[in-house]
Tab-separated table of C-alpha atoms and ligand atoms in Angstrom:
chain	number	residue	atom	x	y	z
A	1	UNK	CA	-51.174	-65.869	63.449
A	2	UNK	CA	-50.768	-62.834	65.689
A	3	UNK	CA	-53.863	-61.095	67.130
A	4	UNK	CA	-53.635	-57.621	68.678
A	5	UNK	CA	-55.532	-54.367	69.104
A	6	UNK	CA	-52.495	-52.209	68.434
A	7	UNK	CA	-51.901	-51.766	64.690
A	8	UNK	CA	-48.494	-50.215	65.373
A	9	UNK	CA	-47.330	-53.536	66.817
A	10	UNK	CA	-49.012	-55.595	64.091
A	11	UNK	CA	-47.145	-53.626	61.431
A	12	UNK	CA	-43.834	-55.004	62.695
A	13	UNK	CA	-45.074	-58.552	63.117
A	14	UNK	CA	-47.075	-59.407	60.003
A	15	UNK	CA	-46.789	-59.273	56.206
A	16	UNK	CA	-50.519	-59.820	55.749
A	17	UNK	CA	-52.999	-57.950	57.941
A	18	UNK	CA	-56.742	-58.295	58.587
A	19	UNK	CA	-58.759	-55.649	60.449
A	20	UNK	CA	-61.873	-56.969	62.187
A	21	UNK	CA	-64.959	-55.194	63.491
A	22	UNK	CA	-67.698	-56.979	65.438
A	23	UNK	CA	-66.365	-60.402	64.472
A	24	UNK	CA	-66.055	-59.828	60.717
A	25	UNK	CA	-63.135	-58.860	58.525
A	26	UNK	CA	-63.438	-55.228	57.464
A	27	UNK	CA	-60.258	-55.117	55.384
A	28	UNK	CA	-57.472	-57.552	54.529
A	29	UNK	CA	-54.325	-57.405	52.465
A	30	UNK	CA	-50.589	-56.949	52.423
A	31	UNK	CA	-49.441	-54.799	55.329
A	32	UNK	CA	-47.739	-52.259	53.047
A	33	UNK	CA	-51.001	-51.768	51.097
A	34	UNK	CA	-53.280	-51.603	54.111
A	35	UNK	CA	-51.047	-49.212	56.062
A	36	UNK	CA	-50.102	-47.175	52.994
A	37	UNK	CA	-53.604	-46.683	51.614
A	38	UNK	CA	-56.302	-47.847	54.035
A	39	UNK	CA	-59.647	-48.154	52.280
A	40	UNK	CA	-62.081	-48.930	55.092
A	41	UNK	CA	-63.174	-46.097	57.426
A	42	UNK	CA	-62.588	-48.283	60.497
A	43	UNK	CA	-59.012	-49.023	59.425
A	44	UNK	CA	-58.424	-45.291	59.009
A	45	UNK	CA	-59.691	-44.665	62.544
A	46	UNK	CA	-57.382	-47.324	63.970
A	47	UNK	CA	-54.367	-46.032	62.064
A	48	UNK	CA	-55.032	-42.462	63.144
A	49	UNK	CA	-54.906	-43.631	66.784
A	50	UNK	CA	-51.321	-44.902	66.506
A	51	UNK	CA	-49.130	-42.650	68.659
A	52	UNK	CA	-46.601	-40.500	66.764
A	53	UNK	CA	-43.415	-39.610	68.668
A	54	UNK	CA	-42.532	-36.538	66.555
A	55	UNK	CA	-44.415	-33.517	68.034
A	56	UNK	CA	-44.477	-31.627	64.701
A	57	UNK	CA	-45.938	-34.565	62.810
A	58	UNK	CA	-48.393	-35.070	65.679
A	59	UNK	CA	-49.585	-31.439	65.419
A	60	UNK	CA	-50.206	-31.721	61.661
A	61	UNK	CA	-51.943	-35.034	61.898
A	62	UNK	CA	-55.691	-35.470	61.489
A	63	UNK	CA	-57.192	-37.873	64.020
A	64	UNK	CA	-60.442	-39.717	63.445
A	65	UNK	CA	-62.349	-40.275	66.656
A	66	UNK	CA	-65.067	-42.913	66.804
A	67	UNK	CA	-68.421	-41.782	68.140
A	68	UNK	CA	-70.611	-43.920	70.387
A	69	UNK	CA	-70.195	-47.419	71.730
A	70	UNK	CA	-69.821	-50.577	69.668
A	71	UNK	CA	-73.049	-52.563	69.225
A	72	UNK	CA	-73.285	-56.043	70.707
A	73	UNK	CA	-71.624	-58.710	68.521
A	74	UNK	CA	-74.495	-60.988	69.568
A	75	UNK	CA	-76.985	-58.607	67.959
A	76	UNK	CA	-75.139	-56.717	65.210
A	77	UNK	CA	-76.932	-53.953	63.299
A	78	UNK	CA	-78.355	-54.711	59.831
A	79	UNK	CA	-76.414	-53.760	56.725
A	80	UNK	CA	-72.836	-52.772	57.427
A	81	UNK	CA	-71.907	-53.590	61.020
A	82	UNK	CA	-69.941	-50.363	61.258
A	83	UNK	CA	-72.718	-48.049	60.057
A	84	UNK	CA	-73.778	-46.879	63.538
A	85	UNK	CA	-70.340	-45.306	64.008
A	86	UNK	CA	-69.270	-44.430	60.479
A	87	UNK	CA	-69.273	-40.817	59.277
A	88	UNK	CA	-69.772	-42.018	55.674
A	89	UNK	CA	-72.834	-44.176	56.353
A	90	UNK	CA	-75.761	-43.727	53.999
A	91	UNK	CA	-79.021	-45.567	53.347
A	92	UNK	CA	-77.299	-48.364	51.388
A	93	UNK	CA	-74.910	-48.945	54.298
A	94	UNK	CA	-77.838	-49.259	56.708
A	95	UNK	CA	-79.622	-51.834	54.514
A	96	UNK	CA	-77.018	-53.850	52.579
A	97	UNK	CA	-74.134	-55.706	54.167
A	98	UNK	CA	-71.001	-55.016	52.089
A	99	UNK	CA	-68.998	-58.022	50.924
A	100	UNK	CA	-65.256	-58.354	51.369
A	101	UNK	CA	-64.276	-57.489	47.784
A	102	UNK	CA	-61.794	-55.767	45.547
A	103	UNK	CA	-62.490	-52.021	45.476
A	104	UNK	CA	-61.430	-49.461	42.916
A	105	UNK	CA	-58.043	-47.964	43.676
A	106	UNK	CA	-57.131	-50.487	46.373
A	107	UNK	CA	-54.898	-53.553	46.275
A	108	UNK	CA	-56.406	-55.044	49.447
A	109	UNK	CA	-59.969	-56.318	49.918
A	110	UNK	CA	-62.444	-54.176	51.867
A	111	UNK	CA	-65.970	-54.748	53.174
A	112	UNK	CA	-67.260	-51.232	52.542
A	113	UNK	CA	-69.568	-49.752	49.900
A	114	UNK	CA	-67.508	-46.566	49.811
A	115	UNK	CA	-63.998	-47.939	50.316
A	116	UNK	CA	-61.290	-46.234	48.373
A	117	UNK	CA	-57.911	-44.608	48.653
B	201	SF4	S1	-70.218	-49.636	54.151
B	201	SF4	FE1	-70.889	-47.588	54.713
B	201	SF4	S2	-71.109	-47.633	56.940
B	201	SF4	FE2	-69.886	-49.407	56.348
B	201	SF4	S3	-67.795	-48.716	56.577
B	201	SF4	FE3	-68.386	-48.379	54.445
B	201	SF4	S4	-69.133	-46.262	54.359
B	201	SF4	FE4	-69.078	-46.872	56.508
């Protein structure tokens, strides 16, 4: 097992990848699936933060910036743990914790009510 914060490094080290947020798995699957078609909003944020050496690609690229600070893992928010920072959060997200499940259009498992390619 290899644990890191840098998904660029993880990509070269692991065939199977799990992304965690506040102590729970947000998304897990084969690296090629997770990097090729991330389904969880937090995974997309992390992937968009990977530095790109090509200046033209960098200019075209859309970055997702997280707002606010992470809540305390000792007192996580109800519902989805990521809802306080997620731009897709709705009332269901604030009330119901999403399970780590298969989601339409994805080959990996994702803990998100609105996960998708
Ligand atoms: S369940 Fe809702 S708040 Fe949580 S990651 Fe998915 S869209 Fe965002």
